[in-house]
Tab-separated table of C-alpha atoms in Angstrom:
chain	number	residue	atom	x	y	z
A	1	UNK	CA	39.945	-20.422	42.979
A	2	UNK	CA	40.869	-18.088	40.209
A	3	UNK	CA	44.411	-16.569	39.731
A	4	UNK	CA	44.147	-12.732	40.580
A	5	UNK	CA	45.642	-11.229	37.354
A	6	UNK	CA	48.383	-8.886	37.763
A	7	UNK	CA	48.694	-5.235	36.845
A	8	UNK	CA	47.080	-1.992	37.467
A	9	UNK	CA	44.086	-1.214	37.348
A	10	UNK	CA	43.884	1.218	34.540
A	11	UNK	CA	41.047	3.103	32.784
A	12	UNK	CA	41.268	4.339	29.357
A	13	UNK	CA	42.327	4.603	25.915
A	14	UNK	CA	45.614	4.004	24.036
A	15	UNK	CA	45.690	4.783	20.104
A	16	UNK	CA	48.763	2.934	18.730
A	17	UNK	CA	49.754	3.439	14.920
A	18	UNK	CA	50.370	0.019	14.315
A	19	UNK	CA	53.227	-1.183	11.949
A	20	UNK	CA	52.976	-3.516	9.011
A	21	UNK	CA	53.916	-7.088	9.783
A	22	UNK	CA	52.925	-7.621	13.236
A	23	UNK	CA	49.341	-9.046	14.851
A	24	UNK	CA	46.390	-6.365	16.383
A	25	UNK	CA	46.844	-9.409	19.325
A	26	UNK	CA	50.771	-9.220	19.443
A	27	UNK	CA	50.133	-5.042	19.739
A	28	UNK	CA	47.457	-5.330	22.597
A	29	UNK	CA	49.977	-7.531	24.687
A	30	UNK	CA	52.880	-4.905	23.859
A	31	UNK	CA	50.738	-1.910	25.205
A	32	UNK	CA	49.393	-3.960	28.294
A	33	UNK	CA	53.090	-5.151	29.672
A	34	UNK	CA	54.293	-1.559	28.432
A	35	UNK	CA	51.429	0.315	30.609
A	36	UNK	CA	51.490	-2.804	33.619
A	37	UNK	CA	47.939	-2.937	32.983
A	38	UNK	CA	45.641	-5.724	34.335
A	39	UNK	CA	43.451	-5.937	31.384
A	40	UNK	CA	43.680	-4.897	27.861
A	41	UNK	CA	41.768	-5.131	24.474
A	42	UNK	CA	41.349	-3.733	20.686
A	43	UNK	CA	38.243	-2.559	18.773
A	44	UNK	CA	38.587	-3.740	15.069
A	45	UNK	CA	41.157	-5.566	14.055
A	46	UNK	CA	44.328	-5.047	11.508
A	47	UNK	CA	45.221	-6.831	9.307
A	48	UNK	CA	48.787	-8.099	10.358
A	49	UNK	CA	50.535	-6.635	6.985
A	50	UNK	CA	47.830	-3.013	7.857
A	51	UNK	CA	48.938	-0.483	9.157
A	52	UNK	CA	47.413	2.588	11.280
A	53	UNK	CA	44.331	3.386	13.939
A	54	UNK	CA	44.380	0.407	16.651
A	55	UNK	CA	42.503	1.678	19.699
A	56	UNK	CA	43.935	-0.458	22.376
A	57	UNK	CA	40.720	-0.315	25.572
A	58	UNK	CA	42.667	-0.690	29.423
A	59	UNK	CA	40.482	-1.929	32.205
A	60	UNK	CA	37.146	-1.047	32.364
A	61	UNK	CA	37.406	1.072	28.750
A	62	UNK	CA	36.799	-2.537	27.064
A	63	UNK	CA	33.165	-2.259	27.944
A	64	UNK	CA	33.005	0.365	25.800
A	65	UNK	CA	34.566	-1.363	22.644
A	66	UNK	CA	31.491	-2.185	20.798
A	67	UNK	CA	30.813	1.177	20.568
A	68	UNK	CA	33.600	1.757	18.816
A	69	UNK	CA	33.856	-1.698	16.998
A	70	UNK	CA	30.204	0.066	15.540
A	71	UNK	CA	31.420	3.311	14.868
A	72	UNK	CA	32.568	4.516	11.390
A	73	UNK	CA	36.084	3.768	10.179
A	74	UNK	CA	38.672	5.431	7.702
A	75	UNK	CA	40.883	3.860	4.906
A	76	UNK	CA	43.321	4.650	2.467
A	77	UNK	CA	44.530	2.225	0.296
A	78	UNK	CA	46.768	1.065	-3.043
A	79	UNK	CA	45.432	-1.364	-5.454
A	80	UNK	CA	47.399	-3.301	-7.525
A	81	UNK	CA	45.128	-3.782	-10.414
A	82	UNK	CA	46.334	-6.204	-13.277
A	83	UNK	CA	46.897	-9.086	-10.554
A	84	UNK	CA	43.796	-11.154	-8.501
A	85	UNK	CA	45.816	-13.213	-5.488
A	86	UNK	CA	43.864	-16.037	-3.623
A	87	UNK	CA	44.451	-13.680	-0.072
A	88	UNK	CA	43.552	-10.559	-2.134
A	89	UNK	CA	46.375	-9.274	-0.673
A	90	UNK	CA	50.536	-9.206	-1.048
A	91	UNK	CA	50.929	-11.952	0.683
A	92	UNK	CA	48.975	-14.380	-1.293
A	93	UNK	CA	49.733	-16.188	-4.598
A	94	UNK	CA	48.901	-14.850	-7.985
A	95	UNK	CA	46.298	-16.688	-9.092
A	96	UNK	CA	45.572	-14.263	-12.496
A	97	UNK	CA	46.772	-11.699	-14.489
A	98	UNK	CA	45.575	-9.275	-16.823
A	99	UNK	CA	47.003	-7.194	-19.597
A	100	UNK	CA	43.942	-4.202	-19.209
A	101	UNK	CA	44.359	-1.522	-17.212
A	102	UNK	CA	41.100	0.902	-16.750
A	103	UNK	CA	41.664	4.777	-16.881
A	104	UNK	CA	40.742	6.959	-14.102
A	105	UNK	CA	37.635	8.111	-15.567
A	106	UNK	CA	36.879	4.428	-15.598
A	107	UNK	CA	37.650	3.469	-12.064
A	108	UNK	CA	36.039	6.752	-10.803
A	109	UNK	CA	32.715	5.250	-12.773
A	110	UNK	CA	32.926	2.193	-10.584
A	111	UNK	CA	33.321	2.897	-7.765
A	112	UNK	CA	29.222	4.141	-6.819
A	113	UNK	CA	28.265	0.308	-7.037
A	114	UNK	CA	30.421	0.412	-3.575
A	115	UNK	CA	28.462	2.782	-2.215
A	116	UNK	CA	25.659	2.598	0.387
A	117	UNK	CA	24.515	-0.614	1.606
A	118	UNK	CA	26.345	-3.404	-0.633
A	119	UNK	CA	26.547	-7.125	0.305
A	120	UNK	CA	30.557	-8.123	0.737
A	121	UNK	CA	31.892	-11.556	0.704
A	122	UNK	CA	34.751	-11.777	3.007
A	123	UNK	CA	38.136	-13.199	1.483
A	124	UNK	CA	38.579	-16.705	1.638
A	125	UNK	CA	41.957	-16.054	3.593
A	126	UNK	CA	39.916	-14.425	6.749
A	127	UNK	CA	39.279	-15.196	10.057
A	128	UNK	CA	35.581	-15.624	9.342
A	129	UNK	CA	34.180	-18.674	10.642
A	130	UNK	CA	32.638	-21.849	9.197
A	131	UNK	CA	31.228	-24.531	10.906
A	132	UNK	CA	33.480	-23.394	14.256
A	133	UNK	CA	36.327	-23.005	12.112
A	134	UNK	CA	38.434	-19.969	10.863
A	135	UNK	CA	38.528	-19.536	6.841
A	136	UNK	CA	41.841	-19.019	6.722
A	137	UNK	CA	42.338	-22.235	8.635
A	138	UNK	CA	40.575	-24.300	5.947
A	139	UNK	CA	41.631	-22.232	3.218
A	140	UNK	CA	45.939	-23.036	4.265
A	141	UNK	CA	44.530	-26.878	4.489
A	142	UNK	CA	43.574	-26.448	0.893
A	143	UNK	CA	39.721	-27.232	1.247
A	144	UNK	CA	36.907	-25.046	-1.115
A	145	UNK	CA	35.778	-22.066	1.091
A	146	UNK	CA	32.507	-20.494	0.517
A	147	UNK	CA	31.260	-17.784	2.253
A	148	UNK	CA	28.075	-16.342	1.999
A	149	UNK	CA	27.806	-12.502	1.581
A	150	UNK	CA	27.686	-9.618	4.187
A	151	UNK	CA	26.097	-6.630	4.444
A	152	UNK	CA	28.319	-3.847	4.566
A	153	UNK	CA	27.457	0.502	5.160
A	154	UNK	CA	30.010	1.749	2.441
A	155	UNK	CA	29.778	5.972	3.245
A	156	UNK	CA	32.370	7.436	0.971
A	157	UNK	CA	34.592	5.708	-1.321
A	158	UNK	CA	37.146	8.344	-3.035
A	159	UNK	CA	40.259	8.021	-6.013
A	160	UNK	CA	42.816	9.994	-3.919
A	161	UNK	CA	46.012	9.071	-6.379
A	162	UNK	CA	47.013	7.287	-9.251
A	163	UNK	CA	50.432	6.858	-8.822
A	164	UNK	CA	50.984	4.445	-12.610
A	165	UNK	CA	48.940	2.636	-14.749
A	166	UNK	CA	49.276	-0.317	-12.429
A	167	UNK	CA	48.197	1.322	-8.858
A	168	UNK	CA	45.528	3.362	-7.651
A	169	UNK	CA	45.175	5.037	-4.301
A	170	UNK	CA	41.155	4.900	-2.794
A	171	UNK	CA	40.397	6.096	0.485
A	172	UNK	CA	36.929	4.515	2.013
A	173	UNK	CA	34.615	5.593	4.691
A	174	UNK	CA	32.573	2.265	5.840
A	175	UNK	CA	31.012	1.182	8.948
A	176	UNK	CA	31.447	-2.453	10.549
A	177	UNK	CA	32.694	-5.618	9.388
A	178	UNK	CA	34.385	-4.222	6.441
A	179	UNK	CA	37.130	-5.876	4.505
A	180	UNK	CA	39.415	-3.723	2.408
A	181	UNK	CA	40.568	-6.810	0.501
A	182	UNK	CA	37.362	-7.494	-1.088
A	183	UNK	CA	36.598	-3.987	-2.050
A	184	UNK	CA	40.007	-4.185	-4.120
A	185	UNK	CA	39.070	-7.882	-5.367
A	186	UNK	CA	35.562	-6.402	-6.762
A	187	UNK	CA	36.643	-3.711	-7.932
A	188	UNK	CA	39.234	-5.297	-10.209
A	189	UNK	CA	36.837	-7.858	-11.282
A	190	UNK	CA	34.054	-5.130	-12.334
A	191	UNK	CA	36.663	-3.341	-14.103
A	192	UNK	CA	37.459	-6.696	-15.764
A	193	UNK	CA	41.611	-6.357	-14.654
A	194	UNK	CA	41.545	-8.173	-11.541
A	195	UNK	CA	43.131	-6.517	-8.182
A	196	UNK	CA	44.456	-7.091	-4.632
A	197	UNK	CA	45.640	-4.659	-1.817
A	198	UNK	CA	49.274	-3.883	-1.936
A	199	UNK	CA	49.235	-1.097	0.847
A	200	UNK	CA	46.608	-0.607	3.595
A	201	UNK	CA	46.230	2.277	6.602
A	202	UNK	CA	43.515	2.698	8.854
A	203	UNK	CA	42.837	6.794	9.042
A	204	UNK	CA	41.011	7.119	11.823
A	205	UNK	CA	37.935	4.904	13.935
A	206	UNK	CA	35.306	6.472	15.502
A	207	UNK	CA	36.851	9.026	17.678
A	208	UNK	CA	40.296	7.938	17.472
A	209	UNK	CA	42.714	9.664	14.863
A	210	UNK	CA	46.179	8.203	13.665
A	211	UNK	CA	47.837	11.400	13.533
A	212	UNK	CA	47.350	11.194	17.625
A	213	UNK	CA	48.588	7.099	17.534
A	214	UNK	CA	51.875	6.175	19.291
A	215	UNK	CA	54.177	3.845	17.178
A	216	UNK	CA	55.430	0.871	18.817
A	217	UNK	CA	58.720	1.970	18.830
A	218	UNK	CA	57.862	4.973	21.014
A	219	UNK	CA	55.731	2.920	23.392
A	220	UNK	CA	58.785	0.751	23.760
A	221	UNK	CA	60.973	3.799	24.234
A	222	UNK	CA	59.020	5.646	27.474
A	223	UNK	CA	57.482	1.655	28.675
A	224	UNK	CA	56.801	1.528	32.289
A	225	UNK	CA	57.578	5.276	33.021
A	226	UNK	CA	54.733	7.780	33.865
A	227	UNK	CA	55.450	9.411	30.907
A	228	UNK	CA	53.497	6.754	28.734
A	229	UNK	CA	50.694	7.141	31.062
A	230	UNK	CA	50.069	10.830	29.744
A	231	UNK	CA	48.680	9.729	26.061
A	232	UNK	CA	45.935	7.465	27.574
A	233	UNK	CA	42.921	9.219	26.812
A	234	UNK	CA	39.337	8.746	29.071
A	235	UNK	CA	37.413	5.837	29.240
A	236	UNK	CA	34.292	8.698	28.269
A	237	UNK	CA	36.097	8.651	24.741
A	238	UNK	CA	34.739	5.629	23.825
A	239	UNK	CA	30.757	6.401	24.558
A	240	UNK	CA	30.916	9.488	22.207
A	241	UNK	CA	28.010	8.467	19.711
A	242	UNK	CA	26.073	7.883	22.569
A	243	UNK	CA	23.828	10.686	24.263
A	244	UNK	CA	25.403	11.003	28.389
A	245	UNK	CA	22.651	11.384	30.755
A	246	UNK	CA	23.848	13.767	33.988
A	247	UNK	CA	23.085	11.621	37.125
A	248	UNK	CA	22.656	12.004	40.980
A	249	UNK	CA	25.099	10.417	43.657
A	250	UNK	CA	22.460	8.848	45.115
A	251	UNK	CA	21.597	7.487	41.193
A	252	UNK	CA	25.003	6.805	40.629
A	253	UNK	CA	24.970	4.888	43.951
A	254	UNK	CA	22.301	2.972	42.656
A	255	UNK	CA	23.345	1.843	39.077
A	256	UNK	CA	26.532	0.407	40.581
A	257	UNK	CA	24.741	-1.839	42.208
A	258	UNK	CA	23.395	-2.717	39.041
A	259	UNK	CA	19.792	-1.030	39.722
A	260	UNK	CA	18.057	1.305	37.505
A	261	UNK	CA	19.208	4.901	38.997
A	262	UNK	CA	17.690	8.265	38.243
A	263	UNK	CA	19.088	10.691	35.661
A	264	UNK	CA	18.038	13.990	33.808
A	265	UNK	CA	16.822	13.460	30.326
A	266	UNK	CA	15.914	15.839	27.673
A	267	UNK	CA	17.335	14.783	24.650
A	268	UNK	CA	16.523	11.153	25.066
A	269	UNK	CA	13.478	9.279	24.135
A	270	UNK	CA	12.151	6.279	25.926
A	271	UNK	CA	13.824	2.665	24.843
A	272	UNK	CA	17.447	4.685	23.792
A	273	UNK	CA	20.694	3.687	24.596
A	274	UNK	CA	22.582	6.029	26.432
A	275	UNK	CA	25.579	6.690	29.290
A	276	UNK	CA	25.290	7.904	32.761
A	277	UNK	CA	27.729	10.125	34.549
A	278	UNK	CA	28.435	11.766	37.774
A	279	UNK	CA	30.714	15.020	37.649
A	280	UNK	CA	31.725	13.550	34.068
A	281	UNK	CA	32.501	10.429	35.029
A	282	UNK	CA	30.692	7.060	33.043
A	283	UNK	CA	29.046	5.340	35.770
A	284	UNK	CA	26.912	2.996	33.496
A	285	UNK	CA	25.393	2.171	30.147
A	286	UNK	CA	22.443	0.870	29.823
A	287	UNK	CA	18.322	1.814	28.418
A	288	UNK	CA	16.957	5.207	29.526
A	289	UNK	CA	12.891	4.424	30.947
A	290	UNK	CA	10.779	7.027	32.717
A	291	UNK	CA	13.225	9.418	34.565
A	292	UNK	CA	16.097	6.068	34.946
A	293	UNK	CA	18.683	4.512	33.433
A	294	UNK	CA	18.381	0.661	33.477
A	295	UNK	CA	22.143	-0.415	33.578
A	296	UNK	CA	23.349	-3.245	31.134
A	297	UNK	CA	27.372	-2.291	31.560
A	298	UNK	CA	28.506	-0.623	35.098
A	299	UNK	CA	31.749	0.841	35.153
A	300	UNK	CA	33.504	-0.166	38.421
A	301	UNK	CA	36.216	2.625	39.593
């Protein structure tokens, strides 16, 4: 038999603004002991040296994290041109230098062939995987990583600041699967002076903002008090881009069972995705056919 996992059963949403030098993993664990929850989860990683928007999902909220894993995401960050590193980050070594620095005019020129739909390879220190293995894995054990190129929705990619000749401040609107890291490597090598992140913040994802993130240290300050409970936000948050079909209890009844259930439709088409709720509550996700919802997530309350 099973252990029963402890906690409470909690619904919802917690946006943390996550410090530099600490895990998205090591964050979710902090929030669930801090909140007593019984299950806890992220959409969209950080970087552990990142910092910003990490939407931590309690309880039944991490059904909806590929929604927001999907959603549209927010950047702003430094590149340190001059300098390639094999992590294409700070951390890494430097593994060449150059002498040319590009004015803005130049960078600002550049930066279109990020735009739209672009194929990215991921860095070589990521936790991409090859043949069951992580990259970064093989890449600290010294072996020849090759990865073959992503595609990648690049929206808006902006110079915000130019703080010296040696750093330049972008901000980027992309969708999933995304990596910073290689946006700085690229664009250093297409501006032929190499470059690696040096600073990195995650604005906002989806619906989530940093400006309404807790920092760790506050968590830790108001843990396990009812105060902490006040700045989780609805499960609902996280179905957002997703149209919400009004239900009946006697439809509701039906798609927790895991049946199709009826609902009222009139912005929906047959074959779309959509939500279910009763008096505003998310009852169940699922494929909208003739007058019903046909669940394929049910929210258990």
């Amino acid at each position: 038999m099973a252990r029963k996992r402890k906690g409470r059963d909690i619904s919802g949403w917690l946006v943390v603004d996550k410090p530099a030098g600490i895990t998205s993993t090591s964050v979710v664990n902090k929030v669930r002991w801090a909140l007593d929850a019984k299950k806890a989860g992220h959409a969209g990683t950080l970087d552990p040296e990142a910092t910003g928007v990490l939407a931590v999902a309690l309880g039944e909220a991490t059904k909806t994290v590929p929604y927001i894993t999907d959603a549209l995401k927010a950047y702003r960050f430094t590149v340190r041109l001059g300098q390639a590193t094999n992590t294409d980050d700070t951390e890494g070594e430097v593994i060449a230098t150059s002498d040319a620095r590009p004015s803005d005019d130049e960078i600002i020129a550049a930066l279109p062939q990020f735009l739209g739909d672009i194929m990215q390879v991921p860095p070589k220190f990521s936790a991409v995987k090859i043949d069951g293995q992580r990259a970064y894995k093989l890449a600290r054990d010294g072996e020849d990583v090759e990865l073959a190129a992503r595609a990648l929705w690049v929206e808006e990619l902006l110079l915000v600041d130019r703080p010296d000749a040696d750093h330049v401040t972008l901000e980027m609107t992309c969708g999933k699967g995304g990596y910073v890291r290689s946006i700085a490597r690229d664009l250093g090598a297409s501006l032929g002076c190499h470059g690696h992140v040096r600073e990195l913040r995650r604005v906002w994802s989806g619906p989530f903002d940093v400006e309404n993130g807790l920092t760790l240290d506050r968590i830790e300050e108001i843990e396990r008090t009812p105060e902490l409970d006040t700045f989780i936000q609805p499960l609902e948050i996280g179905l957002a881009d997703l149209p919400e079909l009004k239900c009946t209890p006697e439809g509701a009844a039906k798609l927790r069972n895991g049946n199709p259930g009826m609902v009222l439709a009139a912005t929906v088409e047959y074959g779309d995705e959509a939500w279910a709720s009763l008096d505003g509550e998310a009852v169940a996700v699922g494929t909208y056919k003739a007058g019903e919802l046909h669940p394929s997530r049910v929210f258990v309350r």
